[in-house]
Amino acid sequence: MDGCQSGVPTYEGDLHVVAAAHHIVKALGATKNLSDDLRKILIDLDSHLSMITSNIDSKGGRGLVDVEERLDQAERKIMRWETDPMMIWDSGPKEASDYLEAVDETGKLVDGLRGLSVHENRKQKEILHRAMNILQMAMSRLEEELIHILVRHGQQFEPKHMYSRSIRKDIVYDESFVSVEDEPIKETSSRNYSNDESGECIVDLVHADVIPDIKSIAKVMFSSNYGPEFCEAFISVQKEALEQYFSFLGTENLSIEDVLKMEWTCLSSKMNKWTWSMKIIVRVYLASEKQLCDQVLGGLGSVSSYCFLEISKATILCLLNFGEAVAMGPHRPEKLLRLLDMYETLACLLRDIDTLFSEEAGSFIQLQFHELLERLGESAIAAFEAFRVAISSNGSLYPFAGGGVHPLNKYVMNYIRMFPEYCNTLNLLLKNQHPGVADQVTEPDYGLDASLLTSCPMAYHLRSITSCLESNLHKKSQLYKDEALQHIFLMNNIHYLVQKVKGSELRLFFGDEWIRKHNAMFQQHAMNYERATWSSVVSFLKDDNPGSSSMSKSTFKERCKGFSVAFEEVYKTQTSWSIPDPELREDLRISTSLKVVLAYRTFLGRNLAYTDDKCVKHTVEHVENSLLDLFEGSSRSLRNSRRW
């Protein structure tokens, strides 16, 4: 080795080489399981090297003078910055370069002096001690400069579309159901991040122009055996920046106890925020942090991976802990979609996590991700079953006023309309939940064969859920004492089922045959309503002697009175009944009108001789118009419509 390259003059360099050989022999001598002969050879060689060192030491007086002069020059360059309030790297590239040269020179001198035998040379000891103090001072200054560069040139960024996410309104299971409203639900994806944002998007966390400066500091500090101090400073700044960004996303570090005690509205918001925060943190921030670590420390073996793990693990574990708390919480029906969001988020991030934490030291992160994914899947299945149980077990002591669409029906159908978004995931999770379900995983594509979708696991479970719902609705219909209102209630609710299926992607999973069957069901209830209500009313208008031109006046009066009383009673009662769907309401009014008005007109037409009598309280037009008031949900009384 050239003596100048070692940091001391040639004879000092020679001594450095001999000293290095001396250290190697010492290390070999400390090895266990050496034979006696080999151990004796090493002892003899060590003694010989010591004699060579002593001979060279006697010639080294002038060399120490040169070393001291070089140290003086380096010290002047380093010490001038100890009194200067300016940061070195803010003062220009030449100042930074001169400082690094002085630090590098001091480091070489320290290495050279350490290689000498200084046991009996007081001057050498003094110079070495002085050089080490100067080097330590410079290292402290480089730490400060590193922190300053990282903080000053750190770059903040906002994820794309962060404030334009479409957030789905929760549909909450409530046994009173007073809070359920039938509002339009967007069929667009509700998983709160765009395609651009879901993909990896690496950004510069530190301005690219200062990366060479950071690398130059790293090079000098590592070559001077101050690598741990560099890593500590680098990790500290970058970890704090990540924690600040984590806070900027609005994600909190919550304990498991905090999560388990949280009200659903708050928890739902946190779960929703978790899904997109996790993707942004992993695919954008951590991917960018990994790039920065590799740019600065990539040539130093596992140092880059170590720093990245130390920077990121606290934030990642915080996100994982929240997921664990959610998975172990109660399996309530309304948690299902949020759990599916979280499950899908983790599933699509597994490859990213395996890449980011590929080193053995980060394997525990990989393991926790995989375990959490499994637990979230189990929780989603449990929530799905809780959803089914909630539908089946929902009971009522009193009939639903007006016979309209029951809130349970609205809750269930509005909820399951969002299931097709999770088709692949639900098929995967549910395929083993029933032995008779086909093992198919199919995306909801309108171009696919409908038979594939109607036979997939999710389709089976959707039909099972609506079957539970129909059974419950039939039980609720029995709470009405009026048979006609039972049919109105079932007509309304089955019609609502059909419309929700027809008007969404659910149609692909239920199939046209299901729709035809249920169309026939609500139409049958409409016919049953007409029979139960109007058959007895219209019976007053029937002629006992069809062959005769008219009935007796007394019979006519009796029939008119009976019809009027019955019609008025129906009017008073059924104006308070409700058919919420305008088209269904109009269809039933028309059907009823055709039946009742035609019979009433025919009845009066056959008995024209008596129509001026006071017993005829209602004209045909009044009856026809009065039928338009039915099913509005507000009770009314019918007034006399005599024309005189």
XYZ file of C-alpha atoms in Angstrom:
644
model
C 0.000 0.000 0.000
C 1.247 3.506 -0.816
C 2.054 5.336 2.425
C 0.411 8.598 1.217
C -2.866 6.822 0.684
C -2.858 5.573 4.262
C -2.778 9.116 5.677
C 0.924 9.115 6.892
C 4.355 9.462 5.134
C 5.965 6.436 3.529
C 7.758 5.130 6.590
C 4.640 5.689 8.600
C 2.769 3.876 5.889
C 5.164 0.964 6.149
C 4.489 0.888 9.850
C 0.780 0.956 9.160
C 1.095 -2.130 6.935
C 3.110 -3.972 9.564
C 0.617 -2.937 12.256
C -2.234 -4.261 10.142
C -0.449 -7.586 9.759
C 0.134 -7.609 13.500
C -3.619 -7.199 14.139
C -4.441 -10.020 11.705
C -2.068 -12.365 13.527
C -3.662 -11.398 16.854
C -7.131 -12.155 15.454
C -6.031 -15.535 14.105
C -4.468 -16.360 17.438
C -7.792 -15.825 19.156
C -9.437 -18.464 16.970
C -10.542 -21.604 18.786
C -9.595 -25.181 17.818
C -6.047 -24.279 16.558
C -3.460 -27.028 16.648
C -0.511 -26.530 18.994
C 1.939 -26.276 16.078
C -0.090 -23.589 14.304
C -0.544 -21.634 17.550
C 3.272 -21.673 18.110
C 3.882 -20.391 14.559
C 1.464 -17.464 15.143
C 3.184 -16.575 18.441
C 6.598 -16.513 16.738
C 5.227 -14.391 13.883
C 3.668 -11.939 16.329
C 7.012 -11.541 18.109
C 8.782 -10.937 14.797
C 6.269 -8.268 13.719
C 6.707 -6.480 17.057
C 10.466 -6.253 16.447
C 9.885 -4.805 12.956
C 7.496 -2.221 14.422
C 10.093 -1.132 16.976
C 12.736 -0.651 14.265
C 10.413 1.468 12.106
C 9.216 3.528 15.111
C 12.769 4.692 15.730
C 12.815 6.336 12.268
C 9.384 8.016 12.518
C 10.162 11.330 14.198
C 9.979 13.472 11.033
C 6.794 11.657 9.918
C 4.890 12.797 12.994
C 5.785 16.411 12.180
C 4.246 16.034 8.724
C 1.149 14.409 10.229
C 0.745 17.240 12.711
C 1.052 19.865 9.956
C -1.627 18.186 7.890
C -3.866 17.912 10.957
C -3.377 21.632 11.648
C -4.587 22.507 8.139
C -7.643 20.278 8.402
C -8.430 21.582 11.887
C -8.442 25.210 10.700
C -10.996 24.393 7.981
C -13.204 22.474 10.402
C -13.002 24.884 13.354
C -13.898 28.014 11.359
C -17.438 26.650 11.012
C -17.787 26.143 14.748
C -18.098 29.924 15.168
C -19.977 30.617 11.914
C -23.796 30.757 12.358
C -24.338 29.818 8.698
C -25.008 26.239 7.681
C -22.205 24.900 5.520
C -24.363 23.534 2.718
C -26.294 26.806 2.569
C -23.026 28.672 1.918
C -22.317 27.082 -1.429
C -20.894 23.913 -2.978
C -17.206 25.010 -2.615
C -17.532 25.497 1.134
C -19.219 22.134 1.500
C -16.568 20.452 -0.648
C -13.690 22.046 1.327
C -15.247 20.973 4.609
C -15.702 17.389 3.455
C -12.071 17.283 2.239
C -10.882 18.454 5.639
C -13.024 15.860 7.405
C -11.842 13.155 5.047
C -8.201 14.166 5.645
C -8.713 14.037 9.410
C -10.286 10.616 9.120
C -7.352 9.292 7.115
C -4.910 10.650 9.676
C -6.845 8.962 12.474
C -6.815 5.663 10.602
C -3.098 5.964 9.962
C -2.232 6.863 13.530
C -4.390 4.065 14.888
C -2.352 1.626 12.798
C 0.883 2.656 14.498
C 2.265 1.211 17.718
C 1.673 4.060 20.148
C 2.335 2.256 23.391
C 5.664 3.995 24.006
C 5.291 7.150 21.825
C 3.679 9.988 23.815
C 3.681 12.383 20.846
C 1.791 9.936 18.686
C -0.781 9.510 21.450
C -1.315 13.253 21.688
C -1.739 13.724 17.945
C -4.133 10.758 17.703
C -6.228 12.016 20.622
C -6.378 15.503 19.089
C -7.311 14.151 15.640
C -10.079 12.003 17.118
C -11.551 15.002 18.952
C -11.510 17.075 15.769
C -13.125 14.213 13.851
C -15.827 13.776 16.476
C -16.570 17.510 16.359
C -16.848 17.336 12.579
C -19.163 14.332 12.778
C -21.489 16.207 15.137
C -21.516 19.103 12.679
C -22.278 16.772 9.761
C -25.229 15.352 11.713
C -26.581 18.882 12.122
C -26.041 19.598 8.430
C -27.756 16.360 7.450
C -30.793 17.131 9.593
C -30.924 20.683 8.215
C -30.808 19.478 4.598
C -33.473 16.822 5.136
C -35.846 19.202 6.924
C -35.305 22.207 4.648
C -35.592 20.271 1.415
C -38.238 17.775 2.496
C -41.233 17.944 0.145
C -44.871 17.738 1.178
C -47.410 16.282 -1.217
C -51.120 15.616 -1.335
C -52.499 12.382 -2.759
C -54.436 12.841 -5.971
C -58.187 13.307 -5.594
C -57.788 13.354 -1.821
C -60.676 15.747 -1.374
C -62.867 14.477 -4.214
C -63.550 10.977 -2.930
C -67.114 9.713 -3.111
C -67.915 8.549 0.410
C -70.784 6.117 0.686
C -73.450 6.905 3.234
C -73.780 4.129 5.778
C -76.979 2.116 5.989
C -77.243 1.290 9.660
C -79.049 -1.709 11.076
C -81.429 -0.410 13.715
C -84.064 -2.606 15.278
C -86.504 0.299 15.416
C -85.649 1.165 11.785
C -86.814 4.721 12.336
C -83.554 5.997 10.855
C -83.756 4.106 7.565
C -84.484 6.202 4.520
C -84.839 5.060 0.955
C -82.373 7.383 -0.693
C -80.768 6.950 -4.107
C -77.492 5.085 -3.838
C -74.682 5.706 -6.284
C -73.730 2.594 -8.165
C -70.176 3.868 -8.656
C -67.333 2.402 -6.657
C -67.403 3.507 -3.063
C -63.930 2.426 -2.148
C -62.683 5.973 -2.091
C -59.669 6.040 -4.325
C -59.241 6.453 -8.042
C -57.400 4.044 -10.296
C -54.488 6.471 -10.491
C -54.204 6.657 -6.744
C -54.489 2.928 -6.222
C -51.372 2.348 -8.314
C -47.838 3.040 -7.103
C -46.847 6.680 -7.468
C -43.311 7.431 -6.297
C -42.532 11.031 -5.411
C -39.409 12.824 -4.184
C -39.716 13.100 -0.408
C -36.510 15.162 -0.459
C -35.666 17.470 -3.362
C -33.619 15.578 -5.940
C -30.963 18.319 -6.107
C -29.756 17.636 -2.550
C -29.503 13.830 -2.821
C -25.796 14.057 -3.865
C -25.114 16.246 -0.801
C -26.754 13.716 1.519
C -24.805 10.889 -0.113
C -21.511 12.770 0.304
C -22.215 13.228 4.020
C -23.112 9.538 4.319
C -19.901 8.515 2.551
C -17.657 10.541 4.892
C -19.486 9.527 8.069
C -19.490 5.822 7.204
C -15.824 5.871 6.160
C -15.040 7.500 9.521
C -16.929 4.749 11.401
C -19.778 7.101 12.251
C -22.365 5.196 10.219
C -24.651 4.531 13.227
C -24.768 8.271 13.973
C -25.696 9.017 10.352
C -28.458 6.394 10.437
C -29.820 7.694 13.736
C -30.102 11.260 12.412
C -31.507 10.157 9.049
C -34.083 7.837 10.656
C -35.130 10.472 13.187
C -35.938 13.112 10.557
C -37.638 10.780 8.088
C -39.642 9.022 10.783
C -40.938 12.347 12.080
C -41.840 13.415 8.525
C -43.827 10.191 8.051
C -45.605 10.683 11.372
C -46.524 14.232 10.348
C -47.891 12.972 7.038
C -49.786 10.251 8.878
C -51.377 12.972 11.001
C -52.042 15.054 7.882
C -54.101 12.177 6.502
C -56.236 12.403 9.638
C -55.301 8.925 10.833
C -54.854 8.543 14.574
C -52.837 6.194 16.715
C -55.688 4.498 18.576
C -55.449 1.748 21.150
C -57.438 -1.456 20.763
C -59.543 -0.408 23.739
C -60.326 2.943 22.084
C -61.488 1.186 18.929
C -63.626 -1.368 20.753
C -65.443 1.378 22.689
C -66.074 3.554 19.647
C -69.603 4.365 18.463
C -70.426 2.950 15.050
C -70.681 6.304 13.244
C -67.198 7.251 14.398
C -65.776 3.767 13.803
C -67.222 3.650 10.289
C -65.518 6.933 9.460
C -62.215 5.622 10.841
C -62.519 2.371 8.868
C -63.308 4.306 5.714
C -60.298 6.563 6.261
C -58.084 3.564 7.028
C -58.722 1.965 3.635
C -57.399 4.847 1.572
C -54.754 5.924 4.125
C -53.257 2.426 4.013
C -52.970 2.508 0.226
C -51.489 5.992 0.158
C -49.007 5.220 2.937
C -47.828 1.947 1.374
C -47.983 2.611 -2.347
C -46.991 6.252 -2.370
C -45.211 7.286 0.816
C -43.347 4.099 1.739
C -42.489 3.335 -1.874
C -40.995 6.834 -2.072
C -39.204 6.398 1.269
C -37.722 3.126 0.055
C -36.432 4.889 -3.043
C -34.814 7.625 -0.926
C -33.126 5.080 1.358
C -31.773 3.190 -1.640
C -30.556 6.393 -3.313
C -28.631 7.483 -0.217
C -27.548 4.159 1.289
C -27.932 1.641 -1.523
C -24.211 0.871 -1.707
C -23.883 0.020 1.971
C -25.374 -3.470 2.097
C -28.322 -3.936 4.431
C -28.073 -0.410 5.892
C -30.715 0.913 3.489
C -33.224 -1.792 4.469
C -32.477 -1.261 8.158
C -33.131 2.490 7.961
C -36.294 1.983 5.917
C -37.650 -0.511 8.442
C -36.894 1.785 11.381
C -38.538 4.752 9.636
C -41.708 2.927 8.619
C -42.454 0.226 11.182
C -44.167 2.420 13.814
C -46.644 3.809 11.273
C -47.289 0.425 9.674
C -47.826 -1.233 13.050
C -50.228 1.548 14.023
C -52.320 0.823 10.904
C -52.157 -2.916 11.531
C -53.187 -2.494 15.173
C -56.301 -0.610 14.117
C -57.147 -3.422 11.695
C -56.652 -5.988 14.467
C -58.977 -4.059 16.779
C -61.663 -3.858 14.088
C -61.365 -7.588 13.342
C -61.772 -8.564 16.997
C -64.730 -6.214 17.603
C -68.398 -7.265 17.557
C -69.602 -8.673 14.231
C -72.403 -6.236 13.510
C -74.210 -6.296 10.141
C -73.343 -2.709 9.227
C -69.607 -3.495 9.504
C -69.708 -5.864 6.542
C -68.994 -3.456 3.680
C -66.335 -1.598 5.630
C -64.672 -4.925 6.485
C -64.737 -5.880 2.817
C -63.112 -2.555 1.949
C -60.343 -3.221 4.461
C -59.917 -6.816 3.295
C -59.603 -5.804 -0.356
C -57.172 -3.036 0.542
C -54.851 -5.459 2.314
C -55.212 -8.093 -0.398
C -54.101 -5.702 -3.117
C -51.173 -4.456 -0.991
C -49.643 -7.843 -0.145
C -47.272 -7.800 -3.107
C -46.173 -4.244 -2.283
C -45.526 -5.181 1.336
C -43.586 -8.305 0.365
C -41.400 -6.158 -1.907
C -40.860 -3.296 0.533
C -40.029 -5.597 3.454
C -38.223 -8.348 1.558
C -35.283 -8.498 3.981
C -35.424 -10.964 6.868
C -35.554 -8.128 9.427
C -38.875 -6.976 7.975
C -40.433 -10.427 7.696
C -42.532 -9.821 10.826
C -44.309 -6.992 8.955
C -45.141 -9.374 6.104
C -46.402 -11.977 8.571
C -48.664 -9.504 10.378
C -50.143 -8.310 7.072
C -51.003 -11.852 6.022
C -52.462 -12.701 9.440
C -54.584 -9.546 9.509
C -55.911 -10.303 6.026
C -57.080 -13.708 7.251
C -58.724 -12.238 10.358
C -60.517 -9.533 8.383
C -61.852 -12.221 6.045
C -63.144 -14.212 8.994
C -64.747 -11.089 10.476
C -66.405 -10.262 7.150
C -67.936 -13.769 6.989
C -69.140 -13.400 10.586
C -70.673 -9.999 9.798
C -72.378 -11.513 6.744
C -73.939 -14.183 8.929
C -74.929 -11.541 11.484
C -76.640 -9.705 8.644
C -78.630 -12.820 7.735
C -79.552 -13.487 11.374
C -80.636 -9.871 11.877
C -83.035 -10.182 8.937
C -84.523 -13.460 10.090
C -84.887 -12.504 13.719
C -86.260 -8.997 13.305
C -89.645 -9.081 14.973
C -92.532 -6.647 15.278
C -95.296 -6.358 17.833
C -97.398 -4.016 15.721
C -98.163 -3.831 12.002
C -96.334 -1.238 9.925
C -98.672 1.745 9.495
C -100.339 2.052 6.098
C -99.008 -1.196 4.660
C -96.154 0.540 2.813
C -92.604 -0.649 2.190
C -91.197 -1.820 5.513
C -87.904 -0.193 6.630
C -86.354 -3.640 7.059
C -86.942 -4.196 3.354
C -85.340 -0.854 2.500
C -82.376 -1.573 4.723
C -81.716 -4.998 3.249
C -82.190 -4.127 -0.413
C -80.250 -0.879 -0.282
C -77.456 -2.737 1.479
C -77.175 -5.685 -0.877
C -77.306 -3.426 -3.934
C -73.675 -2.633 -3.094
C -72.573 -6.279 -2.931
C -71.770 -6.625 -6.667
C -68.874 -4.196 -6.138
C -67.326 -6.910 -3.981
C -68.232 -9.848 -6.212
C -64.782 -11.450 -6.383
C -64.097 -11.019 -2.679
C -67.497 -12.294 -1.566
C -67.225 -15.289 -3.880
C -63.824 -16.069 -2.395
C -64.969 -15.718 1.210
C -68.382 -17.395 0.831
C -67.559 -20.311 -1.447
C -66.985 -22.675 1.493
C -69.947 -21.458 3.535
C -72.425 -23.779 1.836
C -71.589 -27.183 0.346
C -74.031 -26.787 -2.531
C -72.587 -23.551 -3.864
C -70.642 -23.700 -7.096
C -66.944 -22.869 -6.688
C -66.879 -19.990 -9.148
C -65.383 -16.542 -8.881
C -66.813 -14.292 -11.547
C -66.613 -10.568 -12.102
C -69.940 -8.749 -12.629
C -69.576 -8.068 -16.331
C -72.717 -7.513 -18.395
C -71.057 -9.367 -21.238
C -70.717 -12.608 -19.303
C -73.055 -15.550 -19.527
C -75.782 -14.830 -16.984
C -75.826 -18.464 -15.885
C -72.287 -18.081 -14.512
C -73.275 -15.191 -12.292
C -76.526 -16.702 -11.080
C -74.686 -19.848 -9.963
C -71.718 -18.218 -8.207
C -71.458 -18.333 -4.378
C -72.467 -14.708 -3.928
C -75.614 -15.187 -6.010
C -76.685 -18.113 -3.849
C -76.208 -16.121 -0.672
C -78.001 -13.089 -2.104
C -81.038 -15.203 -2.927
C -80.822 -16.805 0.523
C -80.867 -13.368 2.150
C -83.915 -12.205 0.171
C -85.629 -15.481 0.977
C -85.118 -14.748 4.691
C -86.441 -11.256 4.072
C -89.571 -12.517 2.266
C -90.273 -14.980 5.050
C -90.002 -12.201 7.623
C -92.268 -9.925 5.579
C -94.919 -12.636 5.387
C -94.824 -12.909 9.179
C -95.206 -9.153 9.460
C -98.196 -9.217 7.098
C -100.023 -11.459 9.566
C -100.055 -8.608 12.083
C -102.739 -6.852 9.983
C -106.297 -7.790 10.886
C -107.580 -6.659 7.501
C -106.904 -9.290 4.847
C -106.900 -6.649 2.097
C -104.166 -4.688 3.881
C -102.110 -7.862 4.204
C -102.116 -8.097 0.419
C -101.319 -4.402 -0.013
C -98.343 -4.790 2.339
C -96.993 -7.846 0.521
C -97.672 -6.320 -2.888
C -95.731 -3.182 -1.929
C -92.793 -5.041 -0.471
C -92.394 -7.692 -3.152
C -92.710 -5.016 -5.826
C -89.982 -3.066 -4.024
C -87.752 -6.162 -4.030
C -88.220 -6.611 -7.750
C -87.547 -2.958 -8.564
C -84.334 -2.929 -6.546
C -83.113 -6.050 -8.310
C -84.128 -4.893 -11.786
C -82.615 -1.444 -11.315
C -79.116 -2.561 -10.342
C -76.396 -5.127 -11.027
C -78.260 -7.465 -8.688
C -80.223 -8.505 -11.774
C -77.163 -10.402 -13.022
C -77.042 -12.502 -9.853
C -80.779 -13.095 -9.344
C -81.576 -13.833 -12.971
C -84.635 -13.181 -15.120
C -86.460 -16.239 -13.845
C -86.382 -14.873 -10.279
C -87.703 -11.550 -11.537
C -90.559 -13.194 -13.492
C -91.519 -15.268 -10.478
C -91.623 -12.277 -8.148
C -93.440 -10.109 -10.671
C -96.176 -12.721 -10.686
C -96.166 -12.763 -6.878
C -96.845 -9.066 -6.353
C -99.407 -9.068 -9.169
C -101.187 -11.954 -7.463
C -101.322 -9.956 -4.232
C -102.824 -7.043 -6.179
C -105.565 -9.350 -7.484
C -106.110 -10.786 -4.016
C -106.479 -7.257 -2.663
C -109.195 -6.460 -5.214
C -111.084 -9.611 -4.333
C -110.790 -9.022 -0.589
C -111.846 -5.360 -0.841
C -114.124 -4.799 -3.808
C -115.936 -8.078 -4.300
C -118.175 -7.378 -1.305
C -118.671 -3.726 -2.357
C -119.524 -4.567 -5.960
C -121.850 -7.359 -4.804
C -124.363 -4.640 -3.841
C -124.568 -3.674 -7.528
C -125.402 -7.124 -8.865
C -128.853 -7.712 -10.336
C -130.584 -10.748 -8.910
C -132.765 -10.984 -12.061
C -130.497 -10.303 -15.032
C -133.352 -10.826 -17.454
C -135.447 -7.959 -16.129
C -134.901 -4.352 -17.154
C -134.721 -3.043 -13.558
C -135.176 -4.036 -9.941
C -137.843 -2.789 -7.560
C -137.416 0.671 -6.055
C -137.096 -0.670 -2.531
C -134.396 -3.114 -3.627
C -132.628 -0.317 -5.519
C -132.650 1.921 -2.442
C -131.348 -0.880 -0.292
C -128.568 -1.680 -2.780
C -127.603 1.994 -3.154
C -127.427 2.444 0.560
C -125.368 -0.708 1.019
C -122.967 0.318 -1.759
C -122.586 3.874 -0.428
C -121.869 2.713 3.114
C -119.378 0.109 1.929
C -117.690 2.463 -0.531
C -117.389 5.258 2.039
C -115.914 2.867 4.564
C -113.344 1.648 2.027
C -112.574 5.247 1.087
C -112.083 6.330 4.685
C -109.897 3.339 5.486
C -107.862 2.953 2.336
C -106.990 6.586 1.786
C -104.774 6.058 4.856
C -103.140 3.020 3.255
C -99.964 3.623 1.324
C -98.606 2.519 -2.029
C -95.355 4.484 -2.260
C -94.503 3.600 -5.850
C -96.442 6.018 -8.136
C -96.639 3.594 -11.051
C -97.855 0.705 -8.915
C -100.362 2.999 -7.203
C -101.715 4.226 -10.540
C -101.956 0.692 -11.941
C -103.998 -0.496 -8.973
C -106.275 2.543 -9.121
C -106.952 1.941 -12.813
C -107.606 -1.742 -12.240
C -109.944 -0.948 -9.346
C -111.702 1.768 -11.304
C -112.354 -0.550 -14.228
C -113.951 -3.015 -11.870
C -115.948 -0.670 -9.604
C -116.871 2.262 -11.868
C -118.065 -0.001 -14.684
C -120.230 -1.994 -12.271
C -121.655 1.214 -10.710
C -122.381 2.809 -14.092
C -124.118 -0.349 -15.294
C -126.114 -0.536 -12.059
C -127.368 3.036 -12.374
C -127.976 2.659 -16.123
C -130.307 -0.254 -15.569
C -132.265 1.669 -12.960
C -132.561 5.125 -14.525
C -136.079 5.537 -13.172
C -134.763 5.703 -9.629
C -131.523 7.661 -10.075
C -133.160 10.959 -9.095
C -134.038 9.546 -5.739
C -132.118 10.815 -2.704
C -130.773 7.336 -2.094
C -128.179 7.853 -4.865
C -125.539 9.706 -2.853
C -122.625 9.461 -5.328
C -122.394 10.045 -9.039
C -120.312 7.802 -11.267
C -117.838 10.643 -11.771
C -117.536 11.172 -8.032
C -116.861 7.494 -7.427
C -114.284 7.508 -10.191
C -112.548 10.614 -8.827
C -112.723 9.326 -5.267
C -110.788 6.236 -6.227
C -107.877 8.533 -7.107
C -107.574 9.458 -3.427
C -106.820 5.916 -2.334
C -103.396 4.795 -1.070
C -102.061 8.282 -0.347
C -101.365 7.508 3.291
C -103.768 10.095 4.736
C -107.250 9.157 5.963
C -110.232 11.125 4.506
C -114.034 11.053 4.711
C -116.162 10.916 1.562
C -118.794 13.633 1.244
C -122.207 13.423 -0.433
C -122.045 14.119 -4.192
C -125.721 14.462 -5.090
C -126.235 16.619 -8.147
C -129.133 18.634 -6.768
